Structure formats: C-alpha cells, structure tokens
Amino acid sequence: MKNLEEVFHAKLVKIAYEHLKVSSIAIAVNAVLLAYILYPYVDNTILVIWLVLTVSVTMYRFFLAKRYHKDPTKMTAQQWEYKFLIALFFSSVLWTTIPIFFFVEGNYMVQAAVLIVYAGLAAGAVSSLASLKKAFRMFLLVLMVPIIIILFLQNTQVHFAMGLLVSLYLALVLVVGERFYGNYRSILESKMMYEEEKEKFSVSRERFEILFKSAPVGFFFYDQDFIIREVNQKFVEFLEAPKEFLIGLNLKQIPDQRIFPALQSAMDNINGMYEGEYKSQYKKKQMYVDLQTSPLRDTSGKVIGAIGIVNDITEKMHALKQIEHQAMYDTLTNIPNRLTLIERVERELIRFKRHNVIFAVLFLDLDHFKNINDSLGHAVGDSLLNEVASRLQSIVRSEDTVARIGGDEFVILLPDLSYDEKMAANKAERIALKIYTVFEEPFSILDHQLSISTSIGIALASNEDENADDILKHADIAMYQAKKEGRATSRFYQQQMDIWIKRRLELENGLRNSFYNNELQVYYQPIVEVQSGNIIGAEALLRWNSKEFGSVSPVEFIPVAEESGLIIQIGDFVMRKAFSQFVKWKQECKDTLKLEKIAINISVRQFSRVDFIANVKNAISMSKIEANNIEMEIVESIIIDDLVKAKEKMQELRSLGLHLSIDDFGTGYSSLSYLKQLPFTTLKIDRSFVQDIDVDEEDKELIETILNIAKRFNLQVVAEGVETLEQLRFLQEKECNLYQGFYCSPAVSAEEFMQLLEKQNPNC
Ligand code: C2E
Ligand code: CA
Ligand code: CA
C-alpha cells in the first residue's frame, strides 16, 4: 500500500513540475507587468530590488523544472518536492511583500491592480499547484493571509469589505484547490488501474500465445457453427494434416463422429471430454485421443465458441494394451493364462448363480510330457505345447476358453452347457472325447513324430458356494484320479462322479427294463427338400418315456446304452422298427409319394461289432426294404477309431446299396479332406451352425464353404436344426439340398408322420 502511495506521490510531483515551466514564465511576466504599473507610484529602489529577486526566484524555478525534466530519477520524488516547495516558498514570500511595501501608501488604483494580480496568481496557483496539497495551501496562505490582515487593519468600510471578499476568495480557491487535488488523484488512480490491467492483459496474452504455439498438446478453437478457426502446431502434427486443411473444417461433417458429443457439450456450456479411438480424416490415421473441450464465452456469458485440447495417447494405449496382454496371456502359446482363466470362471460363476446355467472346467495334463522335454530339449517341448494349444483351440467353440496355466497344464472352460446337470456332464464328456481325438494324430515337431496323450479332470459348477479356485481344484483332483487310473482318460470330480455314476446305474437298469415295459418308441423327423418343401424321408430318433424317470433325452441315455452295451440291442430295435415302418408308409402311399430315405443313427459300439453287416442284411430282408432307401448316420469318431476297418465296412454297406452320412458335421476335429477318403454320400451340417446363421457372419461363411466343398465331392447336404424362415431362405439361396428342423416338424410318432405325409399328398 505504501508503495502505491509512493507511486502516486511521484506522479503528483511530476504533474506539479509539468506545470512549473509555463507558470514560471507567467509569473515572470506578471512580475514585470506589476512593476510597470507600480513604477510611477512607489519607491523605485525597493521595486527594482523586488523585481530582480522575484525574477531570480522564478528563473531558479524555471531551471529547476528543466532539471527535473532532464532526469527525474536524479532525486527521489520527496527531494524534488522539497526543492519545489522551498522555491515556491520564496516566490510566495516575495509576492506577499508587495502589499506590505506598497499597499498602504498606494492609491486605490495601485491597490486594485495589486488585488487583480493577486486574484490571477491565486487562480493560476490553484490549477498549477493543485497536484501538491502542501504547495497550493502554503502558496495561497502565505500569499493572501498578510493582505487580508492589512485590509482589515485599514479601518475603512471599503477595506473591510474588500478584506471580507478576499477572505471569501481565499476560502473558495482553497476549496477549489482541494477539489482539483481530489480529481487529480482519482484520474491518476483510474489511469494507473487501467495501465496495470493493460499490463496484466498483455502479459497473459503473451503467455497464452507462447503456450498456444509451443504447448505439447494440440489446441483448436471452433465457433458456434463447429467450424475450426485456429489450431496450434502440435494439433497439425497430431493429425498430419496441413493447417489450411484444418482451419475452416466443419466438425459436424468429419467422418469419425465419436468425438462429437464432447464438442457439443462445450457448446452447451459444459466442459466435454472424450477418450478413445479416433480415425483422422486426412491421413485416415487410427489413433487414440484424449480430448477436452471448454466453452468460450463473451462478456455477457454467452457461449461463442469453444476450445479443444487434444492429446495423442496412441502410444500410451498401445503400451497399456501390450502390458495388459502380457498380463493376461501366456507368452509361449499366446492363449489366456491363469489370471484370465480365473477371471472368466468367476464371470461364469456369476451367471451360474443368477441363471443356473451350468459350465464345466476341464483340467488337462499331458502324459509324460517331462520325458519329451528332457530327452528332446525345450525347443521341442515348447513347439509341442504351442501345437497342443492351437489344436485344442480348433475344437472348441468361440465362447470357450483354452488357457495354459502351467508347464504342461491346460484348462478348458466350457460355458453355457445346459440348465440340466446331467446334460451338462454329457456335453463336457463329449468335449473330453473330442480332446482325445486331437491327441490321436501324432504331432510333427522339428522332424520328430510325437505321440502324446492327456489325462483330463472335469468339474462342473454345481454348488453356489464354490469359487473359481474351488472349481479348478476339483478339476485338478479329478485329473489326478484319471492319471492314477491309467492316463489317457477323463474323470469327473469325485463328488459329481458319485452322483452321476449313481444316476447312470439307475438309468442303465431302467433301460434294461424299458424293453419289457415297452417304454422305447421310435419317432421320425421329416427330411425336407429345401427348394420344394416336400418331405422326402425321415430320420429315426429314439424316445424313452420311462415310468420311473419320465421322458429321458437321448443325449443322456444313448451314452449310457453305449457304455453298458445295451446299444446293440437298442440299435437293432430301432433299425428293424424304422425299416418296417418305412415299408408300411410306402405301401400306404401306394408309391405315389416320393419317399426315398429312412435315416438311422448308428453308434460306435454298434458299428464296430463284427456281426453288424450281417445284422443289417437280416433286417433288410426281414422288412423287405430296398437298401438304397436306407441312410446310416455315422459320427466322425467312428472312423477315427480305426480308419482302415471303418473304410472296409462302409464300402461293404455301399455295395449293398445303402447311403452313408456324416452326422453332426463341423463339430469334430477331422477335416473334410480326411473324410473324403471314405465312401460317404451325404453330409449333415450340425445344427449349431445353422442356428447361428442369423447372428454370426462366420457361420454363414462356414456353411457356404461346406456347401461348396460338398458339391465338389458330390455329397448331398442336409442342414440340421432349421427353425426359422430366415434360416431356410439362406439355405435356399445357397442351394442346400435338404433340411431337418422344427421349422417343418420335430420328431413325431409314426402316425403323426403319416398325417404330415397326407397333408402333402391326399392320395396317401
Ligand atoms: P442327432 O442325430 O443329431 O439328432 C438330431 C437331434 O436334433 C434330435 O434330438 C432332434 O430332435 C433335434 N432336432 C431336430 N430338429 C431340431 C431343431 O430344429 N431344433 C433343435 N433344437 N433340435 C432339433 P434328439 O432326438 O434329442 O436326439 C439327440 C441325439 O441322440 C441325436 O442327435 C443322436 O445322436 C442320438 N440319437 C437319437 N436317437 C438315436 C438312435 O436311435 N440311435 C443312436 N445311436 N443315437 C440316437
Ligand atoms: Ca442323426
Ligand atoms: Ca446330427
């Protein structure tokens, strides 16, 4: 504050000195004029001395002013003021002697002249000295008080009145002086404030310009119409676009509009932000950006545009992603690691708790992997692990996870298996079987042909209190159990196994009795021509309506039948029933209907029996069916078991006239080129592919590919599980031959099937 006061004072002193030169000259002229007026009336000696002194003092003041202007910093403002006051004091004393020496004896004319000069001096002093309070007060008082006293002392009415008038005049000029002083101060204050602001503004503007030009982030201004008005160098560098291209660009029309909400936000007077991917317009550069926007307002607060601050965080994001990837994926095989696995298992647990969707965890440990590593070296071991990882990945669905959690330990997570525990267990076991087929083909690693097997432990999510670690531990325990029992096998976690074994035993007994109880029925699902919609055949599907267990799904009881050997009996039953039923339909339709195929499912156990062919021949002759109306559906695993023998048997069936189809095509491991060595006539695309046609582009492509290859190999194609018109349309478009599915009909009883045929042909 004191500082400010000093600055003020210096400025006020300056003003006083600015007036000094002119006022000195005016005073000198005044002095000469007064001397001229007084000369005839007063003592000339005194007058001359007065004039000389007055002019000298005035000249001194004049030169003082000159000195000040030459270099005001030579002395402090205080000192300059001091000198100023001293000189002024002398000047005022000299002027005040005028009435003392010349007033009394002078005549009225002289007195009037003196008073006029005094009035002029006083008025001049007010304007020229007002910036210094001390100066004008001193000058006026020294100048005028003596004359007032003298006037009052004259003791005449006129002088008394004049004394009063001069007193009033003195009071007036003093007041005016004060006002002048006040004005000076306030003018000075506002001027100083203005200058200070101006200074501040220019400093901040300068700083801002430096920041804008050289900041390490990109800046851009845009107006209310979203047109870019200004950009900085860094912004140009980020986008690799010329400045001329960027300025004038309409942000509403840039192709990547993901940043727009952030831009808009600033226009709505709220800071906006966007962090994420961005594709630049000019260079089509894929980048990650961090964008912040802030509104720009005019003095009334109205938003007139906005400023955007951009940072290119591409490298940072890539680095982050890489770190993330390293943390989540196994470095050797590039498949998920333990951490990712646990995370996904936990996610599935949440779904299990919420929706009861059962998932399974398969724990794989390669048998004797250590031997390979020790005898052939780590390079071979590593390549083998890589190959195992990729083969495992090739047999699972895209939603499944194959993870490597340690040396030769892999875990497969199978989400979404079923709501039913038995079903889920069955599916998990099916995958385990698939895994064995993966290991059946030897691995060629760096000139070595390696055969390796794996033991598999399976655990299902079955208890709501379990966590991810529990489930992994269960699968691990089951895997050890499998290893103990001779490797290359799979085991369920004991507790689950106990429940399951119990159920299996019950089912097995139930199945044995089902024959006597007449609980088994063969149902038929129509096989339909895709283009015409005509039913041309049926697939025989077994149904078990158990008194004890209710309706049991074939997915559950067929494996039980296979394991117990009951499938031989059951399969034979289905075959004979289906053949004779087919012949019956044909007769009922009096051959007017183009009913040309009855398809039956043949299980591995059935197929591999030595008396299988003989049995088939017997069933044919008993039913009098024509062999070329029969189609046997075989799953890939049959063939893989023993290719040579399978091929022989198949050729024999073909020579009898039977047709052979690959069932569930696409779910196994074998490639089509592998299968083409075998005499198949038909290929059945698994329903899982058909069902995803509407949602999954990849499945569409896959079906197209299968259809193309099938055409080349001269195979008929049946699409399974067609449920919607869209799916059918797609198959029509791609010229698939046949389909089955709920869209036409589920598997129905023989009588219901007949009704379906009648609907199609009233002659039946
Ligand atoms: P699969 O041979 O693939 O039979 C087709 C299955 O898909 C049947 O289930 C059928 O009902 C079902 N399906 C047909 N159309 C649709 C559809 O549009 N949507 C859906 N979601 N499903 C459809 P099912 O009858 O439960 O048979 C299951 C499996 O059991 C069969 O699969 C087959 O592998 C086996 N199986 C059934 N009967 C026999 C048999 O007599 N012998 C042998 N060995 N296996 C059989
Ligand atoms: Ca089938
Ligand atoms: Ca099938």
Coordinates of C-alpha atoms and ligand atoms in Angstrom, one line a residue, residues 539 601 633 663-665 684 686-687 720, ligand 3:
E539 CA -34.7 -89.7 -39.5
N601 CA -28.3 -93.2 -36.3
E633 CA -25.8 -91.7 -39.9
D663 CA -23.6 -86.8 -38.8
D664 CA -23.0 -83.6 -36.8
F665 CA -20.5 -82.3 -39.4
K684 CA -25.2 -83.3 -42.2
D686 CA -24.6 -79.7 -37.3
R687 CA -27.5 -77.6 -36.0
E720 CA -29.9 -79.8 -39.3
Ligands
CA3 CA -27.0 -84.7 -36.1

